[in-house]
Amino acid sequence: MSNIDSVYIHIPFCKTICSYCDFCKIFYDKKYIKDYLDSLAQEIKTYYKDHIIKTIYIGGGTPSSLSIEELNRLFEIIRTFKLAEDFEFTFEINIEHINEEILALLYQNKVNRLSIGVQTFNPKHLQFLNRNHQKEEVIKNINIAKGLGFTNINIDLIYAIPNQTKEELLDDINMFLKLDVNHISTYSLIIEPRTILYVNKVEYIDDELDYAMYKIINDKLTQHGFNQYEISNYSKPGYESKHNLQYWNNSEYYGFGMGASGYVNNVRYTNTLNINKYIKNCFRDLEEVVDSNTKLENEFLLGFRKTKGINKQEFYQKYGITIYEIPQIYKLIKEGKLIDKKTNIFINPKYLYLSNEILINFMV
Ligand SMILES: C[S@@+](CC[C@H](N)C(=O)[O-])C[C@H]1O[C@@H](n2cnc3c(N)ncnc32)[C@H](O)[C@@H]1O
Ligand code: SF4
């Protein structure tokens, strides 16, 4: 059995539904929670094979929508995992749920990284996204978290919101910088089918403005000591998300909970999106054996998302061939789209914004 270092746990409950959200989620309903957590415990008992875990990520949905009692049960389940000494344990928390009681509970239960979906600080855009927090609350609650000893905090930011101006985006970035946290994930708004925005026929902003916004984010954050270590992710040195790097390194991981995906023993799987099935302990929906070509394809599609790209030595150790034996690598280096420098090959930063056009070359 291969080594698995990471665990993702999905908590699908949300108290309100955001207008852009296509994630696996359902309205918080107390009647489901006990059964859901019992099934989660059962799923972990069935599939977890005592690996030493280096990263845990509890995401949603809204994990912080659970009551203190429900969270206690969740953490009791999580104590099943054998943890490495320097583990990273991330918990997604919505800003309106931050208070001393919940933070103390997270802290006691070894959570050492918070991920907070702020999206924007602008009241007009928050309303458009159907997020019901306020800028003042964000500032106050992040300071509470910092005061209680959380030093590793991520904020999610959405940009390219219809009618958002470059100045408004710059205000968001400046506000983020003032908060002095060490990680930010930035997302250009996607209008996903099956969302309120889609039903309302909301249109994308134009490509030029989208690029200008990406540039504003990139310039401002890098000027202030942030490193773009993945297309959409920036951190202060040493605060890269170890958990997300596992995905981009094409490593295996456990995924537990409704709608979660995982990659275990060469199989990529997705759990059911149906709460009634999940609480009857019918977990897996799709399972796909990853053949050697697909594994290689994923290595490029995921690995080139990192600005450091792919380490040539590690590639050789993993696949038993040199990376130069892949014809597309040679071609893209020649075209100046990939850069071959010392130990690594990575996307030329000039082309990162359009990385999909490069990645497409690796699809089989
Ligand atoms: C797993 S999701 C949701 C996390 C958490 N439930 C919350 O709302 O904060 C993580 C992030 O993806 C981003 N995201 C979700 N849907 C998006 C969309 N349609 N377009 C752009 N970004 C999106 C948001 O920034 C969100 O915080
Ligand atoms: S963005 Fe987060 S809080 Fe909003 S509906 Fe989706 S999962 Fe729930």
Short mmCIF file of C-alpha atoms and ligand atoms in Angstrom, two decimals:
data_model
loop_
_atom_site.label_atom_id
_atom_site.label_comp_id
_atom_site.label_asym_id
_atom_site.label_seq_id
_atom_site.Cartn_x
_atom_site.Cartn_y
_atom_site.Cartn_z
CA MET A 1 0.00 0.00 0.00
CA SER A 2 1.29 3.45 -0.92
CA ASN A 3 1.88 6.15 1.62
CA ILE A 4 -1.02 8.52 2.27
CA ASP A 5 -0.27 11.66 4.26
CA SER A 6 -3.41 13.75 3.87
CA VAL A 7 -7.07 13.74 4.80
CA TYR A 8 -9.89 15.93 3.49
CA ILE A 9 -13.20 15.90 5.38
CA HIS A 10 -16.30 17.50 3.88
CA ILE A 11 -19.01 19.03 6.06
CA PRO A 12 -21.75 19.95 3.58
CA PHE A 13 -24.04 22.04 5.77
CA CYS A 14 -24.53 25.79 5.17
CA LYS A 15 -26.83 28.24 6.92
CA THR A 16 -27.24 30.39 3.80
CA ILE A 17 -26.46 29.66 0.17
CA CYS A 18 -24.15 31.99 -1.74
CA SER A 19 -25.24 33.09 -5.19
CA TYR A 20 -22.12 31.73 -6.94
CA CYS A 21 -21.72 28.43 -5.14
CA ASP A 22 -21.65 25.12 -6.94
CA PHE A 23 -20.02 23.13 -4.13
CA CYS A 24 -21.56 20.09 -2.52
CA LYS A 25 -23.75 21.66 0.15
CA ILE A 26 -27.20 21.49 1.73
CA PHE A 27 -29.02 23.71 4.17
CA TYR A 28 -28.06 23.09 7.78
CA ASP A 29 -30.74 20.92 9.32
CA LYS A 30 -30.19 19.62 12.82
CA LYS A 31 -32.02 16.41 12.09
CA TYR A 32 -29.26 15.24 9.73
CA ILE A 33 -26.18 16.09 11.74
CA LYS A 34 -26.01 13.21 14.19
CA ASP A 35 -26.57 10.63 11.44
CA TYR A 36 -24.10 12.42 9.18
CA LEU A 37 -21.37 12.34 11.81
CA ASP A 38 -22.10 8.69 12.62
CA SER A 39 -21.73 7.82 8.93
CA LEU A 40 -18.54 9.87 8.69
CA ALA A 41 -17.13 7.85 11.61
CA GLN A 42 -18.16 4.65 9.84
CA GLU A 43 -16.60 5.72 6.55
CA ILE A 44 -13.31 6.55 8.26
CA LYS A 45 -13.37 3.26 10.16
CA THR A 46 -13.92 1.36 6.90
CA TYR A 47 -11.29 3.03 4.75
CA TYR A 48 -8.58 4.60 6.93
CA LYS A 49 -5.59 2.27 7.15
CA ASP A 50 -3.62 3.78 10.02
CA HIS A 51 -1.35 5.95 7.87
CA ILE A 52 0.53 8.70 9.69
CA ILE A 53 -1.24 11.87 8.63
CA LYS A 54 0.64 15.11 7.92
CA THR A 55 -2.26 17.32 6.79
CA ILE A 56 -5.95 17.41 7.62
CA TYR A 57 -8.35 19.82 5.93
CA ILE A 58 -11.93 20.20 7.11
CA GLY A 59 -13.86 22.03 4.42
CA GLY A 60 -17.35 22.61 3.23
CA GLY A 61 -20.03 23.56 2.99
CA THR A 62 -19.56 25.31 6.27
CA PRO A 63 -17.90 23.23 8.98
CA SER A 64 -18.33 26.16 11.36
CA SER A 65 -22.13 25.93 11.02
CA LEU A 66 -22.04 22.98 13.45
CA SER A 67 -22.92 23.61 17.09
CA ILE A 68 -20.28 23.24 19.80
CA GLU A 69 -21.69 19.85 20.73
CA GLU A 70 -21.62 18.70 17.10
CA LEU A 71 -18.07 19.98 16.67
CA ASN A 72 -17.02 18.04 19.77
CA ARG A 73 -18.35 14.88 18.14
CA LEU A 74 -16.52 15.74 14.89
CA PHE A 75 -13.23 16.17 16.76
CA GLU A 76 -13.79 12.92 18.63
CA ILE A 77 -14.02 11.21 15.20
CA ILE A 78 -10.89 12.98 14.00
CA ARG A 79 -8.93 11.63 16.94
CA THR A 80 -8.97 8.30 15.02
CA PHE A 81 -6.15 9.61 12.83
CA LYS A 82 -2.54 9.05 13.76
CA LEU A 83 -0.84 12.39 13.33
CA ALA A 84 2.74 13.20 12.35
CA GLU A 85 4.60 15.55 14.67
CA ASP A 86 4.54 18.65 12.46
CA PHE A 87 1.02 18.19 11.06
CA GLU A 88 -0.99 20.99 9.43
CA PHE A 89 -4.65 21.01 10.43
CA THR A 90 -6.85 23.46 8.51
CA PHE A 91 -10.45 24.29 9.39
CA GLU A 92 -12.68 26.41 7.12
CA ILE A 93 -14.57 28.92 9.20
CA ASN A 94 -17.09 31.51 8.08
CA ILE A 95 -16.43 34.98 9.42
CA GLU A 96 -19.81 35.29 11.14
CA HIS A 97 -19.13 32.11 13.15
CA ILE A 98 -15.87 33.33 14.65
CA ASN A 99 -16.04 33.82 18.41
CA GLU A 100 -13.85 32.93 21.37
CA GLU A 101 -15.77 29.78 22.20
CA ILE A 102 -15.45 28.12 18.80
CA LEU A 103 -11.85 29.24 18.35
CA ALA A 104 -10.88 27.85 21.76
CA LEU A 105 -12.49 24.55 20.79
CA LEU A 106 -10.57 24.44 17.50
CA TYR A 107 -7.33 25.32 19.26
CA GLN A 108 -7.79 22.60 21.91
CA ASN A 109 -8.41 20.13 19.12
CA LYS A 110 -5.13 20.92 17.40
CA VAL A 111 -6.42 23.03 14.51
CA ASN A 112 -3.43 25.21 13.56
CA ARG A 113 -4.61 26.85 10.34
CA LEU A 114 -7.83 28.74 9.61
CA SER A 115 -9.25 29.32 6.15
CA ILE A 116 -11.79 32.11 5.99
CA GLY A 117 -14.01 32.87 3.00
CA VAL A 118 -14.08 36.65 3.04
CA GLN A 119 -14.59 37.02 -0.77
CA THR A 120 -14.69 40.83 -0.70
CA PHE A 121 -14.90 43.63 1.85
CA ASN A 122 -17.22 45.70 -0.32
CA PRO A 123 -20.83 45.75 1.04
CA LYS A 124 -22.40 46.04 -2.43
CA HIS A 125 -20.47 43.06 -3.80
CA LEU A 126 -20.97 41.04 -0.61
CA GLN A 127 -24.69 41.48 -1.09
CA PHE A 128 -24.43 40.38 -4.72
CA LEU A 129 -22.60 37.22 -3.59
CA ASN A 130 -25.21 36.71 -0.85
CA ARG A 131 -22.59 36.75 1.88
CA ASN A 132 -23.94 38.23 5.03
CA HIS A 133 -20.89 39.49 6.92
CA GLN A 134 -19.58 43.03 7.17
CA LYS A 135 -16.15 44.51 6.75
CA GLU A 136 -15.97 45.61 10.41
CA GLU A 137 -16.86 42.08 11.52
CA VAL A 138 -14.05 40.66 9.37
CA ILE A 139 -11.49 42.97 10.96
CA LYS A 140 -12.75 42.34 14.49
CA ASN A 141 -13.01 38.55 14.13
CA ILE A 142 -9.66 38.05 12.45
CA ASN A 143 -8.07 40.02 15.26
CA ILE A 144 -9.81 37.74 17.79
CA ALA A 145 -8.36 34.70 15.98
CA LYS A 146 -4.88 36.23 15.94
CA GLY A 147 -5.20 37.19 19.60
CA LEU A 148 -6.04 33.60 20.50
CA GLY A 149 -2.85 32.37 18.88
CA PHE A 150 -3.84 31.46 15.32
CA THR A 151 -0.81 32.54 13.31
CA ASN A 152 -1.55 30.63 10.11
CA ILE A 153 -4.60 32.13 8.44
CA ASN A 154 -5.85 32.04 4.85
CA ILE A 155 -8.40 34.35 3.32
CA ASP A 156 -10.34 33.49 0.14
CA LEU A 157 -10.97 36.43 -2.14
CA ILE A 158 -13.20 36.55 -5.22
CA TYR A 159 -12.55 39.13 -7.94
CA ALA A 160 -13.95 39.86 -11.41
CA ILE A 161 -17.36 40.40 -9.86
CA PRO A 162 -19.73 42.12 -12.36
CA ASN A 163 -19.54 45.92 -11.95
CA GLN A 164 -16.48 45.68 -9.71
CA THR A 165 -13.96 48.37 -10.56
CA LYS A 166 -10.18 48.07 -10.42
CA GLU A 167 -10.22 50.62 -7.59
CA GLU A 168 -12.65 48.49 -5.59
CA LEU A 169 -10.43 45.45 -6.08
CA LEU A 170 -7.42 47.47 -4.95
CA ASP A 171 -9.37 48.49 -1.83
CA ASP A 172 -9.98 44.79 -1.13
CA ILE A 173 -6.29 43.96 -1.52
CA ASN A 174 -5.26 46.90 0.67
CA MET A 175 -7.72 45.80 3.31
CA PHE A 176 -6.35 42.26 3.13
CA LEU A 177 -2.80 43.59 3.55
CA LYS A 178 -3.87 45.63 6.59
CA LEU A 179 -5.18 42.46 8.24
CA ASP A 180 -1.63 41.11 8.13
CA VAL A 181 -2.43 37.45 7.55
CA ASN A 182 -0.04 35.19 5.68
CA HIS A 183 -2.00 33.43 2.94
CA ILE A 184 -4.55 34.39 0.31
CA SER A 185 -6.38 32.33 -2.31
CA THR A 186 -7.74 34.48 -5.13
CA TYR A 187 -10.50 33.36 -7.46
CA SER A 188 -11.82 34.99 -10.60
CA LEU A 189 -15.60 34.61 -10.29
CA ILE A 190 -16.95 31.62 -12.21
CA ILE A 191 -20.61 31.65 -13.12
CA GLU A 192 -21.37 28.01 -12.57
CA PRO A 193 -24.50 26.34 -13.88
CA ARG A 194 -26.92 25.47 -11.06
CA THR A 195 -26.22 28.71 -9.18
CA ILE A 196 -28.35 31.77 -8.56
CA LEU A 197 -25.99 33.89 -10.68
CA TYR A 198 -26.46 31.53 -13.61
CA VAL A 199 -30.23 31.47 -13.26
CA ASN A 200 -30.16 35.27 -13.17
CA LYS A 201 -28.16 35.26 -16.42
CA VAL A 202 -25.27 37.20 -14.89
CA GLU A 203 -22.50 37.78 -17.42
CA TYR A 204 -18.75 37.60 -17.08
CA ILE A 205 -16.69 40.77 -17.05
CA ASP A 206 -14.55 41.17 -20.16
CA ASP A 207 -11.27 39.26 -20.51
CA GLU A 208 -9.13 42.37 -20.57
CA LEU A 209 -10.49 43.58 -17.26
CA ASP A 210 -10.11 40.11 -15.78
CA TYR A 211 -6.44 40.11 -16.77
CA ALA A 212 -5.95 43.65 -15.45
CA MET A 213 -7.40 42.50 -12.12
CA TYR A 214 -5.15 39.44 -12.00
CA LYS A 215 -2.18 41.79 -12.59
CA ILE A 216 -3.29 44.18 -9.84
CA ILE A 217 -3.47 41.28 -7.36
CA ASN A 218 -0.17 39.86 -8.49
CA ASP A 219 1.75 43.15 -8.46
CA LYS A 220 0.40 44.35 -5.15
CA LEU A 221 0.87 41.09 -3.27
CA THR A 222 4.35 40.41 -4.58
CA GLN A 223 5.38 43.99 -3.70
CA HIS A 224 4.31 43.21 -0.14
CA GLY A 225 6.36 40.05 0.35
CA PHE A 226 3.85 37.47 -0.83
CA ASN A 227 5.05 34.66 -3.06
CA GLN A 228 2.75 33.38 -5.79
CA TYR A 229 3.42 29.67 -5.27
CA GLU A 230 0.43 28.49 -7.32
CA ILE A 231 -1.60 30.18 -10.05
CA SER A 232 -4.22 31.48 -7.57
CA ASN A 233 -2.41 31.19 -4.25
CA TYR A 234 -0.02 33.54 -2.50
CA SER A 235 1.71 33.20 0.84
CA LYS A 236 4.41 34.66 3.00
CA PRO A 237 7.50 32.39 2.91
CA GLY A 238 6.89 29.19 4.88
CA TYR A 239 3.10 29.56 4.93
CA GLU A 240 2.24 27.70 1.72
CA SER A 241 -0.71 25.34 2.25
CA LYS A 242 0.92 21.95 2.81
CA HIS A 243 -2.43 20.27 2.25
CA ASN A 244 -3.12 21.84 -1.12
CA LEU A 245 0.46 21.15 -2.20
CA GLN A 246 -0.33 17.46 -1.75
CA TYR A 247 -2.99 17.81 -4.46
CA TRP A 248 -0.70 19.72 -6.81
CA ASN A 249 2.07 17.17 -6.20
CA ASN A 250 -0.33 14.52 -7.51
CA SER A 251 -0.05 12.66 -4.19
CA GLU A 252 -2.67 10.32 -2.84
CA TYR A 253 -5.06 11.52 -0.11
CA TYR A 254 -8.13 10.34 1.72
CA GLY A 255 -11.40 12.20 1.12
CA PHE A 256 -14.22 11.57 3.59
CA GLY A 257 -17.76 12.93 3.76
CA MET A 258 -20.58 13.53 1.32
CA GLY A 259 -19.32 14.74 -2.06
CA ALA A 260 -15.67 14.41 -1.04
CA SER A 261 -13.12 13.12 -3.54
CA GLY A 262 -10.09 11.08 -2.71
CA TYR A 263 -7.17 9.31 -4.33
CA VAL A 264 -6.21 6.06 -2.67
CA ASN A 265 -4.29 3.02 -3.99
CA ASN A 266 -4.33 4.31 -7.53
CA VAL A 267 -8.10 4.91 -7.51
CA ARG A 268 -9.67 8.36 -7.75
CA TYR A 269 -13.14 8.35 -6.21
CA THR A 270 -16.00 10.74 -5.48
CA ASN A 271 -18.51 10.19 -2.73
CA THR A 272 -22.25 10.44 -3.19
CA LEU A 273 -23.85 13.90 -3.29
CA ASN A 274 -27.03 12.47 -1.79
CA ILE A 275 -27.40 12.98 1.96
CA ASN A 276 -29.95 10.17 2.29
CA LYS A 277 -27.54 7.71 0.70
CA TYR A 278 -24.62 8.99 2.72
CA ILE A 279 -26.36 8.56 6.05
CA LYS A 280 -27.26 5.01 5.02
CA ASN A 281 -23.53 4.41 4.72
CA CYS A 282 -23.52 4.26 0.90
CA PHE A 283 -20.39 6.32 0.44
CA ARG A 284 -18.74 5.90 -2.92
CA ASP A 285 -20.39 7.06 -6.11
CA LEU A 286 -17.63 7.03 -8.73
CA GLU A 287 -14.42 5.09 -8.68
CA GLU A 288 -11.84 5.27 -11.43
CA VAL A 289 -8.58 3.35 -11.60
CA VAL A 290 -5.83 5.76 -12.62
CA ASP A 291 -3.78 4.17 -15.42
CA SER A 292 -0.17 5.15 -16.01
CA ASN A 293 -1.00 7.63 -18.82
CA THR A 294 -3.61 9.40 -16.71
CA LYS A 295 -1.25 9.55 -13.74
CA LEU A 296 1.36 11.20 -15.96
CA GLU A 297 -1.22 13.60 -17.39
CA ASN A 298 -2.26 14.60 -13.86
CA GLU A 299 1.38 15.08 -12.88
CA PHE A 300 1.65 17.84 -15.50
CA LEU A 301 -1.83 19.33 -15.14
CA LEU A 302 -1.41 19.64 -11.37
CA GLY A 303 2.36 20.10 -11.11
CA PHE A 304 2.56 23.03 -13.51
CA ARG A 305 -0.02 24.91 -11.42
CA LYS A 306 2.83 25.44 -8.94
CA THR A 307 5.13 28.28 -9.88
CA LYS A 308 8.10 26.04 -9.00
CA GLY A 309 6.71 23.51 -11.45
CA ILE A 310 8.06 19.99 -11.51
CA ASN A 311 11.28 18.78 -9.95
CA LYS A 312 13.18 16.76 -12.56
CA GLN A 313 14.82 14.36 -10.09
CA GLU A 314 11.53 13.62 -8.30
CA PHE A 315 9.87 13.06 -11.65
CA TYR A 316 12.53 10.50 -12.57
CA GLN A 317 12.14 8.73 -9.23
CA LYS A 318 8.38 8.55 -9.65
CA TYR A 319 8.16 7.47 -13.30
CA GLY A 320 11.54 5.89 -14.12
CA ILE A 321 11.96 8.11 -17.22
CA THR A 322 13.48 11.56 -17.57
CA ILE A 323 11.05 14.42 -18.07
CA TYR A 324 12.77 15.24 -21.39
CA GLU A 325 11.42 12.00 -22.82
CA ILE A 326 7.99 13.67 -22.87
CA PRO A 327 7.82 15.31 -26.35
CA GLN A 328 5.60 18.23 -25.23
CA ILE A 329 8.18 19.29 -22.63
CA TYR A 330 10.87 19.73 -25.23
CA LYS A 331 8.51 21.63 -27.57
CA LEU A 332 7.19 24.00 -24.88
CA ILE A 333 10.69 24.77 -23.59
CA LYS A 334 11.72 25.61 -27.17
CA GLU A 335 8.70 27.92 -27.52
CA GLY A 336 9.66 29.69 -24.28
CA LYS A 337 6.42 28.67 -22.56
CA LEU A 338 8.19 26.41 -20.08
CA ILE A 339 11.43 27.34 -18.37
CA ASP A 340 14.08 24.75 -17.60
CA LYS A 341 16.15 26.08 -14.73
CA LYS A 342 18.44 24.09 -12.45
CA THR A 343 16.40 21.42 -10.64
CA ASN A 344 12.93 22.30 -11.99
CA ILE A 345 10.83 22.95 -15.08
CA PHE A 346 8.03 25.48 -14.68
CA ILE A 347 5.64 27.67 -16.67
CA ASN A 348 7.18 30.95 -17.83
CA PRO A 349 5.59 33.50 -15.43
CA LYS A 350 4.54 35.55 -18.51
CA TYR A 351 2.18 32.71 -19.45
CA LEU A 352 0.85 31.78 -16.00
CA TYR A 353 -2.40 33.69 -16.48
CA LEU A 354 -3.03 31.68 -19.64
CA SER A 355 -1.70 28.45 -18.17
CA ASN A 356 -4.68 26.43 -19.42
CA GLU A 357 -3.46 26.94 -22.96
CA ILE A 358 -0.17 25.33 -21.97
CA LEU A 359 -1.66 22.58 -19.82
CA ILE A 360 -3.93 21.47 -22.64
CA ASN A 361 -0.82 20.14 -24.41
CA PHE A 362 -0.56 17.41 -21.78
CA MET A 363 -4.10 16.08 -22.04
CA VAL A 364 -4.27 12.59 -23.49
C1 LIG B 1 -14.74 25.34 -0.84
S1 LIG B 1 -15.21 26.91 -1.26
C2 LIG B 1 -16.18 27.41 0.08
C3 LIG B 1 -15.59 27.59 1.42
C4 LIG B 1 -16.53 28.10 2.50
N1 LIG B 1 -17.75 27.38 2.50
C5 LIG B 1 -16.83 29.55 2.34
O1 LIG B 1 -17.80 29.90 1.74
O2 LIG B 1 -16.02 30.33 2.78
C6 LIG B 1 -13.70 27.76 -1.23
C7 LIG B 1 -13.64 29.04 -2.01
O3 LIG B 1 -13.83 28.87 -3.38
C8 LIG B 1 -14.21 30.11 -3.94
N2 LIG B 1 -15.32 29.91 -4.86
C9 LIG B 1 -16.37 29.12 -4.67
N3 LIG B 1 -17.21 29.20 -5.72
C10 LIG B 1 -16.65 30.07 -6.61
C11 LIG B 1 -17.03 30.57 -7.89
N4 LIG B 1 -18.15 30.23 -8.48
N5 LIG B 1 -16.20 31.44 -8.49
C12 LIG B 1 -15.05 31.81 -7.91
N6 LIG B 1 -14.66 31.37 -6.71
C13 LIG B 1 -15.45 30.52 -6.06
C14 LIG B 1 -14.60 31.02 -2.78
O4 LIG B 1 -13.60 31.98 -2.59
C15 LIG B 1 -14.65 30.06 -1.62
O5 LIG B 1 -14.34 30.68 -0.40
S1 SF4 B 2 -19.65 29.37 -0.71
FE1 SF4 B 2 -19.39 28.26 1.19
S2 SF4 B 2 -20.94 29.14 2.57
FE2 SF4 B 2 -21.51 29.73 0.53
S3 SF4 B 2 -22.99 28.18 -0.10
FE3 SF4 B 2 -20.96 27.56 -0.86
S4 SF4 B 2 -20.13 26.23 0.65
FE4 SF4 B 2 -21.85 27.31 1.61
#
